[in-house]
Short mmCIF file of C-alpha atoms in Angstrom, two decimals:
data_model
loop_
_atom_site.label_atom_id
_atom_site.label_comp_id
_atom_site.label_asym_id
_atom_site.label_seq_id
_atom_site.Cartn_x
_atom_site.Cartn_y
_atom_site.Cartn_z
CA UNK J 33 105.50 121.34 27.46
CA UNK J 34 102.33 123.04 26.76
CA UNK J 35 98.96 121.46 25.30
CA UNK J 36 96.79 123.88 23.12
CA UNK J 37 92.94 122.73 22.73
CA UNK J 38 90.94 124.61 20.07
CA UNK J 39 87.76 124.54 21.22
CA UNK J 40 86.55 128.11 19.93
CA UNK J 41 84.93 126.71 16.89
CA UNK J 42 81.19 127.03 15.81
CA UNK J 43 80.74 123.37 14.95
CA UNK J 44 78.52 124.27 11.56
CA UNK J 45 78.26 121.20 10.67
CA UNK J 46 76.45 120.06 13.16
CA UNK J 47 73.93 123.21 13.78
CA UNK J 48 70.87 120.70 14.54
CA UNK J 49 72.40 118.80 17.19
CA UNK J 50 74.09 121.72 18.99
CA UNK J 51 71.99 124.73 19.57
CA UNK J 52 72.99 125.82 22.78
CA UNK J 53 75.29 123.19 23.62
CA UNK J 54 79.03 123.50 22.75
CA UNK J 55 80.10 120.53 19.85
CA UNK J 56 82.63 119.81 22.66
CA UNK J 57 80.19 119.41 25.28
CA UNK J 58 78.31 116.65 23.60
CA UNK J 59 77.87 113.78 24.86
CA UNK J 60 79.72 110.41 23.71
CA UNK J 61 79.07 106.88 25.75
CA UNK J 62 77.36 109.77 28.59
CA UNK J 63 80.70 112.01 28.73
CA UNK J 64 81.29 114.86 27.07
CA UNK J 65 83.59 114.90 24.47
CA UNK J 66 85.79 117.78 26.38
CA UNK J 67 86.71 115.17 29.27
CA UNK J 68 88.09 112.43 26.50
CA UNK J 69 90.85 115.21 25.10
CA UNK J 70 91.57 116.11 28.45
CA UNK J 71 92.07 112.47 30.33
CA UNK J 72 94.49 112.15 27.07
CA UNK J 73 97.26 114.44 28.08
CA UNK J 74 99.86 113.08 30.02
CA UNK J 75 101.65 113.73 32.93
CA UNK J 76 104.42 115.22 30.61
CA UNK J 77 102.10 118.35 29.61
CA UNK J 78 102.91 121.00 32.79
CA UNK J 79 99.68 123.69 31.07
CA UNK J 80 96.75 123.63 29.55
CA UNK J 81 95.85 126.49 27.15
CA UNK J 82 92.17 126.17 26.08
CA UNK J 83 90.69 128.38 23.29
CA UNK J 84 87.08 128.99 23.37
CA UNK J 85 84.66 131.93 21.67
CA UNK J 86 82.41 134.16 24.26
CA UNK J 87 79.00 132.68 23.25
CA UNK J 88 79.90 128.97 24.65
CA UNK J 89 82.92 129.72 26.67
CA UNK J 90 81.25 129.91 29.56
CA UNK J 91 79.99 126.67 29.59
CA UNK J 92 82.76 124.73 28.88
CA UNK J 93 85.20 126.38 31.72
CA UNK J 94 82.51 125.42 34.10
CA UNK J 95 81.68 122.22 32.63
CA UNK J 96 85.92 121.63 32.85
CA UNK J 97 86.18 123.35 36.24
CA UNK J 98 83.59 121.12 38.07
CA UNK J 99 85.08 117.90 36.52
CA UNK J 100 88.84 118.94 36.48
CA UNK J 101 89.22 121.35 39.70
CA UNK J 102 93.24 120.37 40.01
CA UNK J 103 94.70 121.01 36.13
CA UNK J 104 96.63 123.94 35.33
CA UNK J 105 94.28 125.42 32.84
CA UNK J 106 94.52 128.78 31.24
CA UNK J 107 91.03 130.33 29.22
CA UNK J 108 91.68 132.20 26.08
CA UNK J 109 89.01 133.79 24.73
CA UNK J 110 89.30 133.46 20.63
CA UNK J 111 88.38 137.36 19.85
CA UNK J 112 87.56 136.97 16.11
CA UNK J 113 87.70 132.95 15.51
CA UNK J 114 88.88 132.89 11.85
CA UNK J 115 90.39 129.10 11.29
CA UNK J 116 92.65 126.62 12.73
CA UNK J 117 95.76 128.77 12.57
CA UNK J 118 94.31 132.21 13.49
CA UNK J 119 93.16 130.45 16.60
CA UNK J 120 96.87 129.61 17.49
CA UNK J 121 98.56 132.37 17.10
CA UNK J 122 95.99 134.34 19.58
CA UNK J 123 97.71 132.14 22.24
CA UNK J 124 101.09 133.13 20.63
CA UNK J 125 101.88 135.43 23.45
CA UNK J 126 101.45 132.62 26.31
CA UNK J 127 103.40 129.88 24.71
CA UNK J 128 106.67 129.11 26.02
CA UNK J 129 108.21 126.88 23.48
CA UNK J 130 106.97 122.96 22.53
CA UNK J 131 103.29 122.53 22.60
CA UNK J 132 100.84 120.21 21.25
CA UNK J 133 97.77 121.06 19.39
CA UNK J 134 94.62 119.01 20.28
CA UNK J 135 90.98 119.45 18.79
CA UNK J 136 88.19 119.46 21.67
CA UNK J 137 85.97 117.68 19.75
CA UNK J 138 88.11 114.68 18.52
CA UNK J 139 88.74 111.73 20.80
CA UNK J 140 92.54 109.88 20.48
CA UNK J 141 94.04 107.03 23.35
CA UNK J 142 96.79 108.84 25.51
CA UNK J 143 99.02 106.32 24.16
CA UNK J 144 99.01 107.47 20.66
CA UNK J 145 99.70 111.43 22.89
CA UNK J 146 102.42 109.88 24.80
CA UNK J 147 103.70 108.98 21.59
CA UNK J 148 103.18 112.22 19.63
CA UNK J 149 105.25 114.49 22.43
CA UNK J 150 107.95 111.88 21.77
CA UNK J 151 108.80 113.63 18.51
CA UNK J 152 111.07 116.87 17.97
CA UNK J 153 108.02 118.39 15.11
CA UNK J 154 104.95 116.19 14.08
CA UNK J 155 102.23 116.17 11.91
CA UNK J 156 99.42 113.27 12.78
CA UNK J 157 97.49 111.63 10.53
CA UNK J 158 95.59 108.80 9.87
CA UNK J 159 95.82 106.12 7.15
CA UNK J 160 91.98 105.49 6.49
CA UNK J 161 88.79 105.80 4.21
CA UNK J 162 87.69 109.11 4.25
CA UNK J 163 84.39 109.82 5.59
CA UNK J 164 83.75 112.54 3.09
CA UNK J 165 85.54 114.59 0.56
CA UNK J 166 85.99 117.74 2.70
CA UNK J 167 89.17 115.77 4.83
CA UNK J 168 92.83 116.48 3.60
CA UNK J 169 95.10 114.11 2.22
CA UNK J 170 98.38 114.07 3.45
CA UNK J 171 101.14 113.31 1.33
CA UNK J 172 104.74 111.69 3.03
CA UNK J 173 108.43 110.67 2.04
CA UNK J 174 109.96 108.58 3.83
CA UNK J 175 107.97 109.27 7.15
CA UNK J 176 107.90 113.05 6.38
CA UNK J 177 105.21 115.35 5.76
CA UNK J 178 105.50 116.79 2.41
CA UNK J 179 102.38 118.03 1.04
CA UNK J 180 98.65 118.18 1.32
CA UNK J 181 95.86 117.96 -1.10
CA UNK J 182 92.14 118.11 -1.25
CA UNK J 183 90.62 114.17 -1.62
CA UNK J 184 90.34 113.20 -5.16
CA UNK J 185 86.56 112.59 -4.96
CA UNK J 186 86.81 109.49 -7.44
CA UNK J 187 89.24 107.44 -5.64
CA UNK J 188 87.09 108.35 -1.96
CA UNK J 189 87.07 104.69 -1.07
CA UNK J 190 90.31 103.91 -0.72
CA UNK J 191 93.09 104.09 2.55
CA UNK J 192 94.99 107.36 2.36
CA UNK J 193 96.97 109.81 5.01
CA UNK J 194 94.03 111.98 6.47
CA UNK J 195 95.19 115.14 8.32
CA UNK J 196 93.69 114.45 12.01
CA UNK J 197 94.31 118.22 13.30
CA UNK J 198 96.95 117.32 15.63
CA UNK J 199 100.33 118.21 16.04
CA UNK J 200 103.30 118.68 17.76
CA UNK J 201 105.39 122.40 17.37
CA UNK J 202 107.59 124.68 19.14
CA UNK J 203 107.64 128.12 18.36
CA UNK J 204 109.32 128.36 14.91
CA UNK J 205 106.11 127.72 13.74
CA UNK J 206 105.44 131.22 14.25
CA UNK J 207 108.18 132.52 12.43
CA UNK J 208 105.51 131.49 9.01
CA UNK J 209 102.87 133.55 8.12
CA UNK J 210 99.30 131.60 8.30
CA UNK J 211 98.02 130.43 5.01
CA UNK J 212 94.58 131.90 4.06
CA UNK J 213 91.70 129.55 3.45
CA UNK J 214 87.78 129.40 2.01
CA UNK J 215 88.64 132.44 0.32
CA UNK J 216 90.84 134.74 2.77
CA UNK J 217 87.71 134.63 4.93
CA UNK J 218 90.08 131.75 7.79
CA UNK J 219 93.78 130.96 8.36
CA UNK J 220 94.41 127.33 8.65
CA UNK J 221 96.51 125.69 10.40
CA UNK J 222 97.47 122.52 8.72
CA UNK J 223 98.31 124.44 5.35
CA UNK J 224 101.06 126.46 7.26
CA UNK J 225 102.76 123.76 9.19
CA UNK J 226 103.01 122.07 5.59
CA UNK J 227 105.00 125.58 4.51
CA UNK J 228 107.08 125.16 7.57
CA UNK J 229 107.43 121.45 6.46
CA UNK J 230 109.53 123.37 3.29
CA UNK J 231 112.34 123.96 5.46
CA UNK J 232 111.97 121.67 8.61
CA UNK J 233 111.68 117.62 8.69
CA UNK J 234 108.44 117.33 9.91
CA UNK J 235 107.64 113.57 11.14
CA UNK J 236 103.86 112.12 9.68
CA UNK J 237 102.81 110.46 13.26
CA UNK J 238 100.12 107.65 12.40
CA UNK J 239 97.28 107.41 14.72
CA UNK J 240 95.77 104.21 14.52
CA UNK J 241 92.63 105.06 17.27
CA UNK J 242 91.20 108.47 16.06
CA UNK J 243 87.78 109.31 16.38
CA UNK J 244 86.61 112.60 14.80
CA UNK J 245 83.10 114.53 15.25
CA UNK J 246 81.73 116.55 13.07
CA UNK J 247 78.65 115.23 12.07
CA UNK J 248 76.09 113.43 13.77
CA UNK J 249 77.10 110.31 11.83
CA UNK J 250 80.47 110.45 13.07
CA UNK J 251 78.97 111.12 16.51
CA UNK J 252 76.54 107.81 16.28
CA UNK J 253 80.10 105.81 15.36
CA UNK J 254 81.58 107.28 18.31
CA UNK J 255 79.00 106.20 20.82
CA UNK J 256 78.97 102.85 19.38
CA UNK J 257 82.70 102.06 19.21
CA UNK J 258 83.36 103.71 22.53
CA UNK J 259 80.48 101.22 23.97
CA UNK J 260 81.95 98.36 22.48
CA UNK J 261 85.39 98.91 24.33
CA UNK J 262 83.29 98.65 27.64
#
């Protein structure tokens, strides 16, 4: 089993914080985020595919290199970084069949990983309060993912299924072509596995401990709870 880290992104939504440093790079509790996703993945995982882009790439394969000398890594350099999805499929040719799919900025236990790979196809979410209205709400039957919709902006306080950005595939998923986004301008991800979802039981794996980044709110939050579990 293979785990793919997108880590290619431009992290726009946190411009002021990252200038020259890669939103995976920053720093949470004095670690960068990058070593969190990768102490995560289990023993069960035999490769490592990391996507990065060729302004920051260099940094974070020697950032990883110096820290993680003995994992089986492979470097994919994203040529044209356009979404979630188009990401993915430029590591297409180098997957052999199950995989995960891990952000490298978002911090999750490797319990709730060891528990993810456990599943045949999964789609992980987590039942919460949305920080904001740009997360997507994930909607289930009987355990299975379904559908997905954009928040409802008026009901933004209350616990619902929030897409987390990891899953667990095999190849079939490539057998779909990736759903456009923001206008045809970025092929995401999550919107395609739902189209798969049409034809294959895909299972809704809760994540109870899932910290996401992407602002530096959410960054603040993570220092603090990751101090607190000291």
């Amino acid at each position: 089993m293979q785990a793919i880290i997108l880590a290619a992104g431009q992290g726009s939504r946190m411009k002021e914080l990252i200038q020259n440093t890669p939103k995976c790079l920053l720093k949470v509790n004095k670690k960068p985020i990058i070593y969190y996703v990768l102490e995560s993945i289990p023993r069960e995982i035999e490769e490592i595919i990391i996507l990065i882009n060729n302004q920051t790439g260099g940094k974070i394969r020697k950032e990883i290199e110096n820290k993680f000398p003995n994992k089986n890594i492979k470097y994919i350099e994203s040529k044209k970084y356009n979404g979630t999805a188009g990401a993915l499929w430029e590591a297409k040719p180098y997957i052999k069949n199950e995989f995960i799919v891990l952000n490298g900025d978002d911090i999750i236990p490797k319990s709730e990983i060891k528990s993810l790979i456990k599943n045949n196809l999964a789609f992980s979410v987590s039942k919460t309060v949305a920080p904001n209205d740009k997360y997507l709400e994930i909607i289930t039957k009987n355990d299975y993912i379904k559908e997905m919709r954009r928040i409802n902006k008026n009901k933004i306080d209350e616990p619902i299924n929030i897409a987390t950005g990891t899953y667990k595939l095999d190849k079939r998923i490539f057998k779909y072509k990736p759903v456009t986004i923001k206008d045809g301008k970025e092929l995401g991800l999550p919107q395609t596995i739902i189209k798969m979802a049409q034809k294959h039981k895909i299972k809704a794996h809760y994540i109870k401990n899932w910290i996401s980044i992407n602002t530096k709110e959410e960054l603040d939050k993570a220092n603090l709870i990751l101090n607190s579990n000291k």
